Amino acid sequence: MPVDDIKPTRSGLLIVRRRMALAERVHRLLAMKLDGMMLELIKLADQAARDRKELEEKYAAAREMVAVAAMMEGETGVLLAALSVEATPTYTAGHKNVFGVCLPDLEPVMVKKTLDQRGYSVLGTSSVIDDAADAYEDLLEAIVASAELEGSIKRLLDDIERTRRRVNALEFKVIPELVEKRRFIEDQRDEMERQEWTRLRRIKKIKEKRAEKP
């Protein structure tokens, strides 16, 4: 029932009061959720800034190790070692619930490999190939972690905006309209009670005058 359709009666006043209590409770809970999400966003943003720097460092280290391996084994040797890997690195996608928001939870799969899983001959290659493989596996793990973090930040931002709109709607529209309607109904009921009191008093006087007549 729209607020404007509520009648200025006792039952109408009860309806408005119940709606106000509900709106205020929802507003309080959403405001708490919004505060929690903002704190989580700040934490993730700080972590993302640190991870980006670490990602750049790992990328530079991986390129450097490949350059060293190419000097030691030749570019063909590095390419053959890379092509020997049969298990393609990937990840599984799940989710975790933070303040009612489903954030991505990415788990690397076959990114970090044992020497046997890499496929190339350990005896036929030098340790610089292993070092280069380690460096790129570390880089891939960092990329997966960074993707999870960036996805979490985006989803949090989206939900923060939606929640802020709901909080503002309750705070600046719904609750004020209910307060105004409650005040209107209370004023109407007060006026009706005054009119009823006046009417009863008038009736009482009429009865008294009739009683005084012989």
Short mmCIF file of C-alpha atoms in Angstrom, two decimals:
data_model
loop_
_atom_site.label_atom_id
_atom_site.label_comp_id
_atom_site.label_asym_id
_atom_site.label_seq_id
_atom_site.Cartn_x
_atom_site.Cartn_y
_atom_site.Cartn_z
CA MET A 1 0.00 0.00 0.00
CA PRO A 2 1.50 3.39 -1.02
CA VAL A 3 2.04 5.87 1.80
CA ASP A 4 -0.50 8.31 0.33
CA ASP A 5 -3.22 5.63 0.44
CA ILE A 6 -2.91 5.05 4.19
CA LYS A 7 -5.95 6.42 5.99
CA PRO A 8 -5.60 8.72 9.04
CA THR A 9 -6.95 6.08 11.40
CA ARG A 10 -5.53 4.16 14.34
CA SER A 11 -4.79 1.16 12.11
CA GLY A 12 -3.20 3.49 9.55
CA LEU A 13 -0.97 4.95 12.24
CA LEU A 14 0.10 1.45 13.29
CA ILE A 15 0.96 0.60 9.67
CA VAL A 16 3.11 3.73 9.33
CA ARG A 17 4.89 3.07 12.63
CA ARG A 18 5.65 -0.54 11.61
CA ARG A 19 6.98 0.62 8.25
CA MET A 20 9.13 3.24 9.94
CA ALA A 21 10.60 0.68 12.34
CA LEU A 22 11.37 -1.64 9.42
CA ALA A 23 12.86 1.13 7.27
CA GLU A 24 15.05 2.36 10.12
CA ARG A 25 16.25 -1.17 10.90
CA VAL A 26 17.07 -1.86 7.23
CA HIS A 27 18.80 1.52 6.95
CA ARG A 28 20.91 0.76 10.02
CA LEU A 29 21.91 -2.69 8.70
CA LEU A 30 22.72 -1.38 5.23
CA ALA A 31 24.77 1.48 6.68
CA MET A 32 26.76 -1.04 8.74
CA LYS A 33 27.25 -3.20 5.64
CA LEU A 34 28.39 -0.16 3.67
CA ASP A 35 30.94 0.77 6.34
CA GLY A 36 32.25 -2.81 6.39
CA MET A 37 32.55 -2.96 2.61
CA MET A 38 34.40 0.36 2.53
CA LEU A 39 36.93 -0.93 5.05
CA GLU A 40 37.33 -4.13 3.04
CA LEU A 41 37.78 -2.10 -0.15
CA ILE A 42 40.53 0.00 1.43
CA LYS A 43 42.29 -3.16 2.60
CA LEU A 44 42.06 -4.78 -0.84
CA ALA A 45 43.17 -1.60 -2.61
CA ASP A 46 46.26 -1.41 -0.40
CA GLN A 47 46.97 -5.08 -1.09
CA ALA A 48 46.48 -4.54 -4.83
CA ALA A 49 49.00 -1.70 -4.85
CA ARG A 50 51.58 -3.93 -3.15
CA ASP A 51 50.77 -6.85 -5.46
CA ARG A 52 51.17 -4.72 -8.60
CA LYS A 53 54.64 -3.73 -7.51
CA GLU A 54 55.50 -7.36 -6.72
CA LEU A 55 54.03 -8.44 -10.07
CA GLU A 56 56.27 -5.99 -11.93
CA GLU A 57 59.30 -7.26 -10.01
CA LYS A 58 58.46 -10.90 -10.78
CA TYR A 59 57.90 -10.07 -14.44
CA ALA A 60 61.30 -8.38 -14.65
CA ALA A 61 62.94 -11.31 -12.81
CA ALA A 62 61.32 -13.87 -15.14
CA ARG A 63 62.47 -12.00 -18.26
CA GLU A 64 65.95 -11.77 -16.82
CA MET A 65 66.08 -15.50 -16.05
CA VAL A 66 64.92 -16.37 -19.58
CA ALA A 67 67.60 -14.08 -21.00
CA VAL A 68 70.22 -15.87 -18.90
CA ALA A 69 68.87 -19.27 -19.95
CA ALA A 70 68.96 -18.21 -23.62
CA MET A 71 72.62 -17.23 -23.26
CA MET A 72 73.49 -20.53 -21.58
CA GLU A 73 71.28 -22.95 -23.55
CA GLY A 74 70.47 -20.93 -26.64
CA GLU A 75 67.05 -19.71 -27.66
CA THR A 76 66.26 -23.05 -29.29
CA GLY A 77 67.07 -24.91 -26.08
CA VAL A 78 64.78 -22.64 -24.07
CA LEU A 79 62.01 -23.04 -26.65
CA LEU A 80 62.29 -26.84 -26.66
CA ALA A 81 62.17 -26.92 -22.86
CA ALA A 82 59.05 -24.74 -22.91
CA LEU A 83 57.36 -26.92 -25.54
CA SER A 84 58.06 -30.03 -23.44
CA VAL A 85 55.52 -28.97 -20.82
CA GLU A 86 52.31 -30.96 -21.40
CA ALA A 87 50.15 -29.81 -18.48
CA THR A 88 48.76 -26.36 -19.26
CA PRO A 89 48.61 -24.06 -16.23
CA THR A 90 45.07 -22.92 -15.37
CA TYR A 91 42.91 -22.17 -12.34
CA THR A 92 39.62 -23.11 -10.73
CA ALA A 93 37.07 -20.37 -10.09
CA GLY A 94 35.05 -20.35 -6.88
CA HIS A 95 33.71 -17.59 -4.69
CA LYS A 96 33.78 -16.38 -1.11
CA ASN A 97 31.16 -14.36 0.76
CA VAL A 98 32.27 -11.05 2.24
CA PHE A 99 29.51 -8.84 3.72
CA GLY A 100 26.99 -10.59 1.50
CA VAL A 101 29.05 -9.97 -1.66
CA CYS A 102 30.29 -12.95 -3.73
CA LEU A 103 33.96 -12.26 -4.39
CA PRO A 104 36.04 -14.41 -6.77
CA ASP A 105 38.25 -17.10 -5.27
CA LEU A 106 40.79 -18.31 -7.86
CA GLU A 107 42.95 -21.36 -7.18
CA PRO A 108 45.99 -22.01 -9.44
CA VAL A 109 46.07 -25.48 -11.02
CA MET A 110 49.25 -26.99 -12.45
CA VAL A 111 51.08 -23.67 -12.24
CA LYS A 112 53.85 -24.78 -9.89
CA LYS A 113 55.26 -28.02 -11.30
CA THR A 114 57.79 -30.59 -10.21
CA LEU A 115 60.79 -31.31 -12.41
CA ASP A 116 59.06 -34.44 -13.72
CA GLN A 117 55.90 -32.50 -14.63
CA ARG A 118 57.84 -30.00 -16.74
CA GLY A 119 58.60 -32.70 -19.29
CA TYR A 120 62.10 -31.75 -20.37
CA SER A 121 65.15 -33.85 -19.56
CA VAL A 122 66.84 -32.79 -16.35
CA LEU A 123 70.09 -34.36 -17.47
CA GLY A 124 69.99 -32.69 -20.86
CA THR A 125 69.51 -29.14 -19.54
CA SER A 126 71.30 -26.88 -17.08
CA SER A 127 69.88 -25.46 -13.88
CA VAL A 128 69.24 -22.08 -15.54
CA ILE A 129 66.27 -23.67 -17.36
CA ASP A 130 64.87 -24.73 -13.98
CA ASP A 131 65.46 -21.23 -12.60
CA ALA A 132 63.64 -19.66 -15.57
CA ALA A 133 60.74 -22.11 -15.17
CA ASP A 134 60.54 -21.31 -11.44
CA ALA A 135 60.51 -17.59 -12.17
CA TYR A 136 57.68 -17.86 -14.70
CA GLU A 137 55.65 -20.15 -12.47
CA ASP A 138 55.98 -17.62 -9.66
CA LEU A 139 54.87 -14.92 -12.12
CA LEU A 140 51.80 -16.94 -13.17
CA GLU A 141 50.77 -17.50 -9.56
CA ALA A 142 51.10 -13.77 -8.93
CA ILE A 143 48.97 -13.04 -12.03
CA VAL A 144 46.19 -15.36 -10.77
CA ALA A 145 46.31 -13.74 -7.32
CA SER A 146 46.23 -10.28 -8.89
CA ALA A 147 43.25 -11.21 -11.09
CA GLU A 148 41.37 -12.45 -8.01
CA LEU A 149 42.13 -9.22 -6.18
CA GLU A 150 41.14 -6.95 -9.08
CA GLY A 151 37.89 -8.90 -9.55
CA SER A 152 37.11 -8.57 -5.84
CA ILE A 153 37.69 -4.82 -5.94
CA LYS A 154 35.39 -4.42 -8.96
CA ARG A 155 32.57 -6.42 -7.38
CA LEU A 156 32.92 -4.55 -4.09
CA LEU A 157 32.77 -1.22 -5.91
CA ASP A 158 29.60 -2.29 -7.74
CA ASP A 159 27.90 -3.46 -4.55
CA ILE A 160 29.03 -0.39 -2.61
CA GLU A 161 27.36 1.82 -5.22
CA ARG A 162 24.13 -0.21 -5.11
CA THR A 163 24.09 -0.23 -1.30
CA ARG A 164 24.81 3.52 -1.13
CA ARG A 165 21.84 4.22 -3.41
CA ARG A 166 19.57 2.13 -1.16
CA VAL A 167 20.87 3.83 2.01
CA ASN A 168 20.32 7.28 0.47
CA ALA A 169 16.83 6.33 -0.74
CA LEU A 170 15.87 5.20 2.75
CA GLU A 171 17.53 8.13 4.49
CA PHE A 172 16.37 10.96 2.24
CA LYS A 173 13.10 9.69 0.77
CA VAL A 174 11.42 6.68 2.39
CA ILE A 175 11.96 7.53 6.06
CA PRO A 176 11.17 11.29 5.70
CA GLU A 177 7.96 10.44 3.83
CA LEU A 178 6.94 8.04 6.60
CA VAL A 179 7.78 10.63 9.28
CA GLU A 180 5.66 13.19 7.44
CA LYS A 181 2.79 10.72 7.07
CA ARG A 182 2.96 9.79 10.76
CA ARG A 183 2.88 13.45 11.72
CA PHE A 184 -0.07 14.06 9.40
CA ILE A 185 -2.05 11.12 10.82
CA GLU A 186 -1.28 12.15 14.40
CA ASP A 187 -2.39 15.73 13.67
CA GLN A 188 -5.55 14.45 12.01
CA ARG A 189 -6.32 12.16 14.92
CA ASP A 190 -5.67 14.98 17.42
CA GLU A 191 -8.04 17.23 15.48
CA MET A 192 -10.69 14.48 15.35
CA GLU A 193 -10.33 13.92 19.11
CA ARG A 194 -10.73 17.68 19.76
CA GLN A 195 -13.81 17.77 17.57
CA GLU A 196 -15.21 14.72 19.34
CA TRP A 197 -14.48 16.26 22.74
CA THR A 198 -16.18 19.50 21.66
CA ARG A 199 -19.17 17.59 20.35
CA LEU A 200 -19.54 15.58 23.56
CA ARG A 201 -19.23 18.72 25.65
CA ARG A 202 -21.93 20.41 23.59
CA ILE A 203 -24.21 17.38 24.00
CA LYS A 204 -23.54 17.38 27.74
CA LYS A 205 -24.54 21.05 28.01
CA ILE A 206 -27.71 20.42 26.04
CA LYS A 207 -28.61 17.57 28.36
CA GLU A 208 -27.88 19.69 31.40
CA LYS A 209 -30.11 22.50 30.13
CA ARG A 210 -32.92 20.04 29.44
CA ALA A 211 -32.50 18.61 32.90
CA GLU A 212 -32.85 22.07 34.44
CA LYS A 213 -36.25 22.70 32.80
CA PRO A 214 -39.30 21.77 34.96
#
